[in-house]
C-alpha atoms as a printed R data frame, in Angstrom:
    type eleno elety resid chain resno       x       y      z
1   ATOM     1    CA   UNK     A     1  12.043 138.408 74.428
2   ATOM     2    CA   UNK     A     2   8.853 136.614 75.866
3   ATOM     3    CA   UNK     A     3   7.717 139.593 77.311
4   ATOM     4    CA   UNK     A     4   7.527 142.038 74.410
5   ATOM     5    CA   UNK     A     5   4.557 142.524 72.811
6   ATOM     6    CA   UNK     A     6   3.989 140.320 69.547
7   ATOM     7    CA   UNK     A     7   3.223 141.507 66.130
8   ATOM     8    CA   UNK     A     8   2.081 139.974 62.828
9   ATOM     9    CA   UNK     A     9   2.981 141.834 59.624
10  ATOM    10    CA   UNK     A    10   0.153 141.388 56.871
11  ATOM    11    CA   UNK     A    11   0.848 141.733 53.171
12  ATOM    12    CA   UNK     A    12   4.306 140.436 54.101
13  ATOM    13    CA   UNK     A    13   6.013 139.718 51.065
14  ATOM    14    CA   UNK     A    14   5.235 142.886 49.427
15  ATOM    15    CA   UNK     A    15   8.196 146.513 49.785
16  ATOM    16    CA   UNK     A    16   6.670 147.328 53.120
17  ATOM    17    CA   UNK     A    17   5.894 144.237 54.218
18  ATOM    18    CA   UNK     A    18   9.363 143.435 53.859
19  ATOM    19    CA   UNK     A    19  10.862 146.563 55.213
20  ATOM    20    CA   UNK     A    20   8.244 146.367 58.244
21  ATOM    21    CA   UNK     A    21  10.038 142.968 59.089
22  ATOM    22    CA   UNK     A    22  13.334 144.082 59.449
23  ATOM    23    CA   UNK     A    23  12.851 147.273 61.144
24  ATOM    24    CA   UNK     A    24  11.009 145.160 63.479
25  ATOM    25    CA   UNK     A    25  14.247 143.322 64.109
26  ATOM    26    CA   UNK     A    26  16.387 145.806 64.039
27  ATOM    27    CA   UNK     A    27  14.512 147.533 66.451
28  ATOM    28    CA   UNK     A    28  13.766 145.102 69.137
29  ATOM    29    CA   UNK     A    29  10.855 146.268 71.090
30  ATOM    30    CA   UNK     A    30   8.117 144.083 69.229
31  ATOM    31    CA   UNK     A    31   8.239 140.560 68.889
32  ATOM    32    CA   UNK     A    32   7.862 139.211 65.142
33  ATOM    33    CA   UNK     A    33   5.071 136.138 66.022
34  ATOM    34    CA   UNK     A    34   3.589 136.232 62.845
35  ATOM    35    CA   UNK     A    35   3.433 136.991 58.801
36  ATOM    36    CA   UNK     A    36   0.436 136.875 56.912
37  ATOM    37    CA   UNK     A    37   0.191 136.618 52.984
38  ATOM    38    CA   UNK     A    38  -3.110 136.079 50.779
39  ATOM    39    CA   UNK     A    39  -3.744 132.397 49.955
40  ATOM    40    CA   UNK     A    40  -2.064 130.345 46.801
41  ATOM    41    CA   UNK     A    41   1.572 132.846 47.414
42  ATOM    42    CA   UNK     A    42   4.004 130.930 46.984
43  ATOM    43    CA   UNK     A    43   5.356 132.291 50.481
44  ATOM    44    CA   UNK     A    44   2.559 130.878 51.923
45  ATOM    45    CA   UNK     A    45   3.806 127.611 54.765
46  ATOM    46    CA   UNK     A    46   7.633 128.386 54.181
47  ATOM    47    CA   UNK     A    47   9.859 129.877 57.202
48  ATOM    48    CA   UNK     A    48   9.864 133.946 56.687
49  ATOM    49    CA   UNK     A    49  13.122 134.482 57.010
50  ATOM    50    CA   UNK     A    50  14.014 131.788 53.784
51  ATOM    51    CA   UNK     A    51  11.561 133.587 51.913
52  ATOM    52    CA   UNK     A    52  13.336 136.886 52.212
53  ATOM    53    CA   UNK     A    53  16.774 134.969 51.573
54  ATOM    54    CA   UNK     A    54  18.307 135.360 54.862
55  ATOM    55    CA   UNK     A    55  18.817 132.791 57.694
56  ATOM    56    CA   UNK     A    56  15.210 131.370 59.153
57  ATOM    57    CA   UNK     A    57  13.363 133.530 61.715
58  ATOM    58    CA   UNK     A    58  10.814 130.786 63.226
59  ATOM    59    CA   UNK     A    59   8.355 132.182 62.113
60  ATOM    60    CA   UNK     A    60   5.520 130.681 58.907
61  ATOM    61    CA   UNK     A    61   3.961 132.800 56.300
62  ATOM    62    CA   UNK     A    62   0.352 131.966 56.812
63  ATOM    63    CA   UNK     A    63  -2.695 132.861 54.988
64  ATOM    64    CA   UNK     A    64  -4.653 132.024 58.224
65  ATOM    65    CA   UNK     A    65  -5.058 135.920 59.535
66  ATOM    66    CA   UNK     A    66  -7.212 134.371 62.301
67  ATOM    67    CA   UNK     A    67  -4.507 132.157 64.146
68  ATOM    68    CA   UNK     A    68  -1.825 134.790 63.361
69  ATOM    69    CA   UNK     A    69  -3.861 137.320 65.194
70  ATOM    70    CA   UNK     A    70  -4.749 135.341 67.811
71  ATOM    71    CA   UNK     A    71  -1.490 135.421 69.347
72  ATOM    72    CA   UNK     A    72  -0.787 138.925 68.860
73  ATOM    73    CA   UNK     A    73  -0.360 142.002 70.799
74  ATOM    74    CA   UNK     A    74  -0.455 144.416 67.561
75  ATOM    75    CA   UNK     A    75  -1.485 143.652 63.866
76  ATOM    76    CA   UNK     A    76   0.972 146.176 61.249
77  ATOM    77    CA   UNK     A    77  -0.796 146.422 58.060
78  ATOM    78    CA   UNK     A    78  -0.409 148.413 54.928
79  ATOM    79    CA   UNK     A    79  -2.278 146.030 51.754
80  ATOM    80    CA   UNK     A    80  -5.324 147.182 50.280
81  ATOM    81    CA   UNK     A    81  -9.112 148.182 51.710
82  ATOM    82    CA   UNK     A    82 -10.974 144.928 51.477
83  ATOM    83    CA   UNK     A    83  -8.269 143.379 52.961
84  ATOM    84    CA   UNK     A    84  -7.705 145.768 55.786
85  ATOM    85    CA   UNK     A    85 -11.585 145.745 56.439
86  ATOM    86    CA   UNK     A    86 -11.185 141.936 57.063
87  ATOM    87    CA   UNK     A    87  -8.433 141.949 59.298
88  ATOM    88    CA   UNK     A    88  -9.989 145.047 61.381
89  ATOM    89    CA   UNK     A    89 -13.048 142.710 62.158
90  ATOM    90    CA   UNK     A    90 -10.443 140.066 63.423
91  ATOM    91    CA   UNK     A    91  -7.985 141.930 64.736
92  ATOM    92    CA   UNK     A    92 -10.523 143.536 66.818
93  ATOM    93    CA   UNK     A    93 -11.801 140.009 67.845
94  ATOM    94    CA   UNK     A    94  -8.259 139.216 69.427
95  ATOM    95    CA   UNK     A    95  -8.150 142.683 71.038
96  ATOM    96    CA   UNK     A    96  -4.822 143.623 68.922
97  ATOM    97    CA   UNK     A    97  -3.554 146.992 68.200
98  ATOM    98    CA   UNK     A    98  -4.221 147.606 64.437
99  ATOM    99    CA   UNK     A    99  -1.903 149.676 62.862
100 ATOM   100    CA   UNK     A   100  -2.964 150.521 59.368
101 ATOM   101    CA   UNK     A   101  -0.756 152.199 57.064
102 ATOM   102    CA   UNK     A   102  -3.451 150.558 53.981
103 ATOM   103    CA   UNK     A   103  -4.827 154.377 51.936
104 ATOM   104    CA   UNK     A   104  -7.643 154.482 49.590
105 ATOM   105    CA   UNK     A   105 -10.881 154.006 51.349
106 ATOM   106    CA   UNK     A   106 -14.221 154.683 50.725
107 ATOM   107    CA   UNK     A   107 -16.866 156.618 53.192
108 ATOM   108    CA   UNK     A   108 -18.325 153.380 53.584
109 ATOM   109    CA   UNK     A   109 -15.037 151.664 54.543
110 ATOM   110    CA   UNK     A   110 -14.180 154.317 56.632
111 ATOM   111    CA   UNK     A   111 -17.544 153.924 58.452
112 ATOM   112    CA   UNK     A   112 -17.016 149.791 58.895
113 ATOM   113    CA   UNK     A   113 -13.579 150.740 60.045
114 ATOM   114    CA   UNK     A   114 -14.856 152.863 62.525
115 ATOM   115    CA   UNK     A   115 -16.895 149.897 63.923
116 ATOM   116    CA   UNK     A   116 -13.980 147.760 65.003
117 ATOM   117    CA   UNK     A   117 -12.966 150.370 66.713
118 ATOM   118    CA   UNK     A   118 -15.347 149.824 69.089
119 ATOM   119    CA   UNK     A   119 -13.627 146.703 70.616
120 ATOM   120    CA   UNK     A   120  -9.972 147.293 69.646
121 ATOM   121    CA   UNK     A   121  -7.163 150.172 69.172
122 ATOM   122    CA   UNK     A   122  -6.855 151.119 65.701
123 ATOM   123    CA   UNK     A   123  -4.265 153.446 64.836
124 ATOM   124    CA   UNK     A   124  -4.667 154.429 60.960
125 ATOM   125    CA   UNK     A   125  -2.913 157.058 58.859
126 ATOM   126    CA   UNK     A   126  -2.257 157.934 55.456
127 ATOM   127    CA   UNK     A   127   1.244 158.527 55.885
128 ATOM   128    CA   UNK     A   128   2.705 157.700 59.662
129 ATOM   129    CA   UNK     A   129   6.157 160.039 59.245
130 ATOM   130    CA   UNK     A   130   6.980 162.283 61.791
131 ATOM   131    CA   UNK     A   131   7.821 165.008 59.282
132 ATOM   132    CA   UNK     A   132   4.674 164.708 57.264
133 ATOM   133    CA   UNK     A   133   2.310 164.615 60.426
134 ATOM   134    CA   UNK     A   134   4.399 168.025 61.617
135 ATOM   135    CA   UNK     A   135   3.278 168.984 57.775
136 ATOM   136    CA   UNK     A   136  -0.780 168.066 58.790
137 ATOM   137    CA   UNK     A   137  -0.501 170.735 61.758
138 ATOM   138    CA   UNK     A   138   1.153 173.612 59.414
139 ATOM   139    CA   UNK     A   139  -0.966 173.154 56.677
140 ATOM   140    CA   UNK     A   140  -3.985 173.193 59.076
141 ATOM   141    CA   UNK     A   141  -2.607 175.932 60.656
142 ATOM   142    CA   UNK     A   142  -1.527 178.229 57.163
143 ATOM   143    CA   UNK     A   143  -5.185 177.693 56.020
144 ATOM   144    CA   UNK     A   144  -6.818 178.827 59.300
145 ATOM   145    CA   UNK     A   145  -4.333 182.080 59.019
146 ATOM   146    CA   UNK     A   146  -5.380 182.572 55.405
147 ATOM   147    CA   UNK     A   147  -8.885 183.135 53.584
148 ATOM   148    CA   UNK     A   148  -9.665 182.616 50.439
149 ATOM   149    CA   UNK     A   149  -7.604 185.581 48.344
150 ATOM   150    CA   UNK     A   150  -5.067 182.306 48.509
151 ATOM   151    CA   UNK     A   151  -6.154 178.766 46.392
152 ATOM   152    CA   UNK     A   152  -4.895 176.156 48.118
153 ATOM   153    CA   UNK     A   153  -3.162 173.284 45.789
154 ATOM   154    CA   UNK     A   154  -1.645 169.731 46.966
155 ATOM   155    CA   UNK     A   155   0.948 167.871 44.520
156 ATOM   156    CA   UNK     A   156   2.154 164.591 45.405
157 ATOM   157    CA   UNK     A   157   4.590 162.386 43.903
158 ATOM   158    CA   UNK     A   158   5.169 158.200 44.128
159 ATOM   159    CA   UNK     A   159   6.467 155.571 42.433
160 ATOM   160    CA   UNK     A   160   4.999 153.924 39.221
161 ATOM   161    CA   UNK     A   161   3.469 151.009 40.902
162 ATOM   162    CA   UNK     A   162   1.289 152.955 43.394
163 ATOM   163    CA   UNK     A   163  -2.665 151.973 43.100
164 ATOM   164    CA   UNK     A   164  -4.005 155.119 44.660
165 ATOM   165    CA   UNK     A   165  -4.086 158.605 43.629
166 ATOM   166    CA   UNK     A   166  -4.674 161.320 45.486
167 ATOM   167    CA   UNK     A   167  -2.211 159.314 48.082
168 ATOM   168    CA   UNK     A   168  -3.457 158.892 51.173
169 ATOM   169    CA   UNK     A   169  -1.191 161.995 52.145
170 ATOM   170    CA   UNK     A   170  -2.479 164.121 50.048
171 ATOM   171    CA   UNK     A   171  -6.178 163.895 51.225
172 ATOM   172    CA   UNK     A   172  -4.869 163.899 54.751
173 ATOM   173    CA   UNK     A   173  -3.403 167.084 54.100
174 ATOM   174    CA   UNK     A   174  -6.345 168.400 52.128
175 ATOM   175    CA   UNK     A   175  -8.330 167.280 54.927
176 ATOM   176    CA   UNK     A   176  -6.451 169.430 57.513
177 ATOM   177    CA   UNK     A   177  -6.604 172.570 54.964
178 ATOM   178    CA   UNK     A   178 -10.105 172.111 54.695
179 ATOM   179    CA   UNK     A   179 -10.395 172.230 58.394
180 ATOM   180    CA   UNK     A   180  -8.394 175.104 58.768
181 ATOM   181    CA   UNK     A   181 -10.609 176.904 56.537
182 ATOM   182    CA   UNK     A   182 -13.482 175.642 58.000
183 ATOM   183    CA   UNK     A   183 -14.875 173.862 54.867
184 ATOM   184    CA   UNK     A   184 -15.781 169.929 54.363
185 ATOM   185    CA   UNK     A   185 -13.087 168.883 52.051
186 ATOM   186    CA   UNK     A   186 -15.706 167.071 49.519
187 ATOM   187    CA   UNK     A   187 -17.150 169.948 48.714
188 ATOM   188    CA   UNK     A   188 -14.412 171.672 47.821
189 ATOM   189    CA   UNK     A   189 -11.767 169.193 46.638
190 ATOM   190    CA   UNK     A   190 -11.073 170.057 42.425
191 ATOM   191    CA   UNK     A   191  -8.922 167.008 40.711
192 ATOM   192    CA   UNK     A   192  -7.635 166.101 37.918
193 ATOM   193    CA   UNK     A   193  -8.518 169.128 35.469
194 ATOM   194    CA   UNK     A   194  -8.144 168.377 31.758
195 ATOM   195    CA   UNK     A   195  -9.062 170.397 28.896
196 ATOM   196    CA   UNK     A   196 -11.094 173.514 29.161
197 ATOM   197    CA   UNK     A   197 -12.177 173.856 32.633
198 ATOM   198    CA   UNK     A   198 -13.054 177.051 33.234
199 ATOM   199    CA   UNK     A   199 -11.379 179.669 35.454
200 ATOM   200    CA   UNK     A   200 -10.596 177.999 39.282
201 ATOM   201    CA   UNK     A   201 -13.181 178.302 41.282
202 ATOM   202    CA   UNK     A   202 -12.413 180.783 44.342
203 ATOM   203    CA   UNK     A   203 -12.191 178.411 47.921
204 ATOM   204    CA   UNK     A   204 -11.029 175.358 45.918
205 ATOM   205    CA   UNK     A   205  -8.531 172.945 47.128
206 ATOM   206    CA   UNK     A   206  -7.025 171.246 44.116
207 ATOM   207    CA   UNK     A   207  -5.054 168.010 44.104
208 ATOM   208    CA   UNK     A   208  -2.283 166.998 41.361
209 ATOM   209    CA   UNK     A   209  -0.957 163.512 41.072
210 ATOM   210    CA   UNK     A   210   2.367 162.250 40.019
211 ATOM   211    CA   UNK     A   211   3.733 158.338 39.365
212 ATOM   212    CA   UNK     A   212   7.329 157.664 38.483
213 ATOM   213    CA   UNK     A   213  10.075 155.609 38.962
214 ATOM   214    CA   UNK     A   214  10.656 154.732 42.667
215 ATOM   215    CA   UNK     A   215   9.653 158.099 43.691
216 ATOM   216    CA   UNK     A   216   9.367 157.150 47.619
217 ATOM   217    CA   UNK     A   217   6.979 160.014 48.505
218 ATOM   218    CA   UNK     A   218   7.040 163.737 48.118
219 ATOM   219    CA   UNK     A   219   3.939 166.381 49.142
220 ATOM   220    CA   UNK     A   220   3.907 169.760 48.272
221 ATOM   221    CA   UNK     A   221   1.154 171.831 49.797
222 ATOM   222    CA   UNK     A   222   0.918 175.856 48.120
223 ATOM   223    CA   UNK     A   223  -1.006 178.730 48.875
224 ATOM   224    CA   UNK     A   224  -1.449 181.114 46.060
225 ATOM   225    CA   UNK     A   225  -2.299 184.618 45.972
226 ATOM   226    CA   UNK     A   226  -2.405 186.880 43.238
227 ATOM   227    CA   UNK     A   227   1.090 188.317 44.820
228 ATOM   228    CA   UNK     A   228   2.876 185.829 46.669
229 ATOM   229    CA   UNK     A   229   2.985 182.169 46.989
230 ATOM   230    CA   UNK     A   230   3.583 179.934 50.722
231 ATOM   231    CA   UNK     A   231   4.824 176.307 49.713
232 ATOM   232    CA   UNK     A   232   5.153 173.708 52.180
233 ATOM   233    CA   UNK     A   233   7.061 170.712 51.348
234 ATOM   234    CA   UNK     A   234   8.057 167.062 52.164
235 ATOM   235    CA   UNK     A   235  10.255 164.721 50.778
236 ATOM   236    CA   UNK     A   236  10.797 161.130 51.950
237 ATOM   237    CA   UNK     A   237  13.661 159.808 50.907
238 ATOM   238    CA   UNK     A   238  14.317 156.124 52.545
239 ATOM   239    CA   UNK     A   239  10.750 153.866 53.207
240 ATOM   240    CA   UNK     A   240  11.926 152.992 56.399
241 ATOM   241    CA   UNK     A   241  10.580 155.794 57.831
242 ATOM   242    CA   UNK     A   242   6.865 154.816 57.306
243 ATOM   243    CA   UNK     A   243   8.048 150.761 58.996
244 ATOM   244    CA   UNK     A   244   9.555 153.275 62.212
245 ATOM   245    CA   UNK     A   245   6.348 155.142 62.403
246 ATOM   246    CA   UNK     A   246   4.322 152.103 62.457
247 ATOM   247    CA   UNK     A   247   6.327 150.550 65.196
248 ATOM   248    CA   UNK     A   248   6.233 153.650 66.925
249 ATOM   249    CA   UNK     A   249   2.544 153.732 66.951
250 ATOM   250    CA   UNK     A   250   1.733 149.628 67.495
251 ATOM   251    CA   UNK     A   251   4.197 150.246 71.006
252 ATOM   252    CA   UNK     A   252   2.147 153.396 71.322
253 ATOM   253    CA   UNK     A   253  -1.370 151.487 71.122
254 ATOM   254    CA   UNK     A   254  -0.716 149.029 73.887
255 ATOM   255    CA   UNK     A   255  -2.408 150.646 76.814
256 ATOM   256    CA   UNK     A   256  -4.847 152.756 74.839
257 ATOM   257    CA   UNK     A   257  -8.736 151.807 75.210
258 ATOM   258    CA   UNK     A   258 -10.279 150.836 72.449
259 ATOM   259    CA   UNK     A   259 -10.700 153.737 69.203
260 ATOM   260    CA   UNK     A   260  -9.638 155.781 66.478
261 ATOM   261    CA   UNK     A   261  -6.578 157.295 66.434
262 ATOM   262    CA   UNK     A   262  -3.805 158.466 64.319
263 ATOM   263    CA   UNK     A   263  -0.191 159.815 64.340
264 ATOM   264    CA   UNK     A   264  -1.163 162.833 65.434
265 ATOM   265    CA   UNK     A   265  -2.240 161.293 68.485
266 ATOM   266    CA   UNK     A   266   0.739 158.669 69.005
267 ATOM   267    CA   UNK     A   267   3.605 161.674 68.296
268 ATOM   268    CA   UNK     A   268   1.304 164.366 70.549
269 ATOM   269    CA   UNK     A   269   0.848 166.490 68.056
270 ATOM   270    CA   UNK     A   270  -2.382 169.250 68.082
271 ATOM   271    CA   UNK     A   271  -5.409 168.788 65.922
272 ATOM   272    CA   UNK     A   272  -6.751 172.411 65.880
């Protein structure tokens, strides 16, 4: 066990933190050496394991991201941007793999993001499934096929307590239909129409958000002509899958130089 890489889980006490924790048990090819939680939880100095009402694991919720980190091989995170830009600038001071599943960034997070990279492996993602990167490529690929006789429109569906709309999926996969079309995305990106709009505007990719129940995740991307319509579709059904891919990718990261990367990279998948 000493010779597996360590992890620490940030945001632990949240769904994913929690589901991150035991797939990292279950699966046995990381060691848990850490759990991180924002200062004044109630989590915060009690064995992880007791927290989550099992049997104790050895390992202390801290709110000390610095220590945790410092004796860490990979850093798994999915919590929110300001957090994630703090713990890039320290996980990139211990030299740790940072995995970040965290969605809803700015251009100027993106661009301080993108700075830690310089000393560390960051592998980030707005959705780290194997099925919905496969998604990426096709959409990418439809778009390139098709021009412009076919609007392009993304619907995505989560549960009621999501933050962020469009999901972090969603502009990933607007992203790659904008690159298939050879188009910057923010120039074309339509959301949220209410009232009298207008006729769509030929070229447009348009995005459509949904929040419900405990909707895990579901992404429909369609391409609409006047005659025919192409949908292509994901459904996640168990979270678990996002906690795999995240594993997947901080066991991925070890022997990487420093960077950007993302699933597509970790699974091999093409970008054009």
């Amino acid at each position: 066990m000493t010779d597996l890489p360590g992890v620490v889980v940030t945001g632990v006490s949240g769904r994913m933190g929690q589901m991150l924790v035991r797939e990292i048990q279950a699966d046995g090819r990381l060691k848990l050496v850490g759990a991180v939680e924002r200062s004044g939880h109630d989590w915060v100095g009690r064995d992880l394991g007791a927290c989550m009402g099992g049997a104790d694991l050895g390992v202390t919720v801290t709110d000390d991201p610095l220590e945790a980190f410092a004796k860490a091989q990979a850093v798994i995170d999915f919590t929110a941007p300001a957090a994630t830009l703090a713990f890039a600038e320290l996980a990139a001071q211990a030299r740790a793999v940072h995995v970040i599943g965290t969605t809803g960034f700015s251009d100027e997070d993106l661009a301080q993001l993108k700075h830690a990279g310089h000393h560390a492996v960051i592998v980030r993602a707005g959705n780290m499934s194997l099925g919905v990167n496969l998604l990426t490529v096709l959409t990418r690929q439809v778009a390139k096929a098709l021009d412009a006789d076919f609007d392009i429109e993304i619907i995505e569906s989560h549960h009621n307590r999501k933050v962020d709309a469009p999901s972090g999926t969603a502009l990933m996969l607007g992203e790659a239909a904008a690159e298939g079309r050879g188009v910057n995305l923010s120039e074309v990106s339509d959301r949220g129409r209410d009232g009298i709009t207008g006729a769509r505007k030929r070229g447009d990719i348009g995005f459509h958000a949904i929040r419900g129940g405990g909707i895990v995740g579901e992404h429909d991307v369609i391409f609409a002509s006047p005659s025919e319509r192409i949908v292509l579709r994901h459904i996640a059904e168990d979270r678990s899958l996002f906690a795999k891919g995240a594993i997947k990718a901080a066991l991925w990261g070890q022997d990487k130089a420093p960077g950007e990367y993302d699933m597509l990279d970790v699974l091999g998948l093409p970008k054009d």
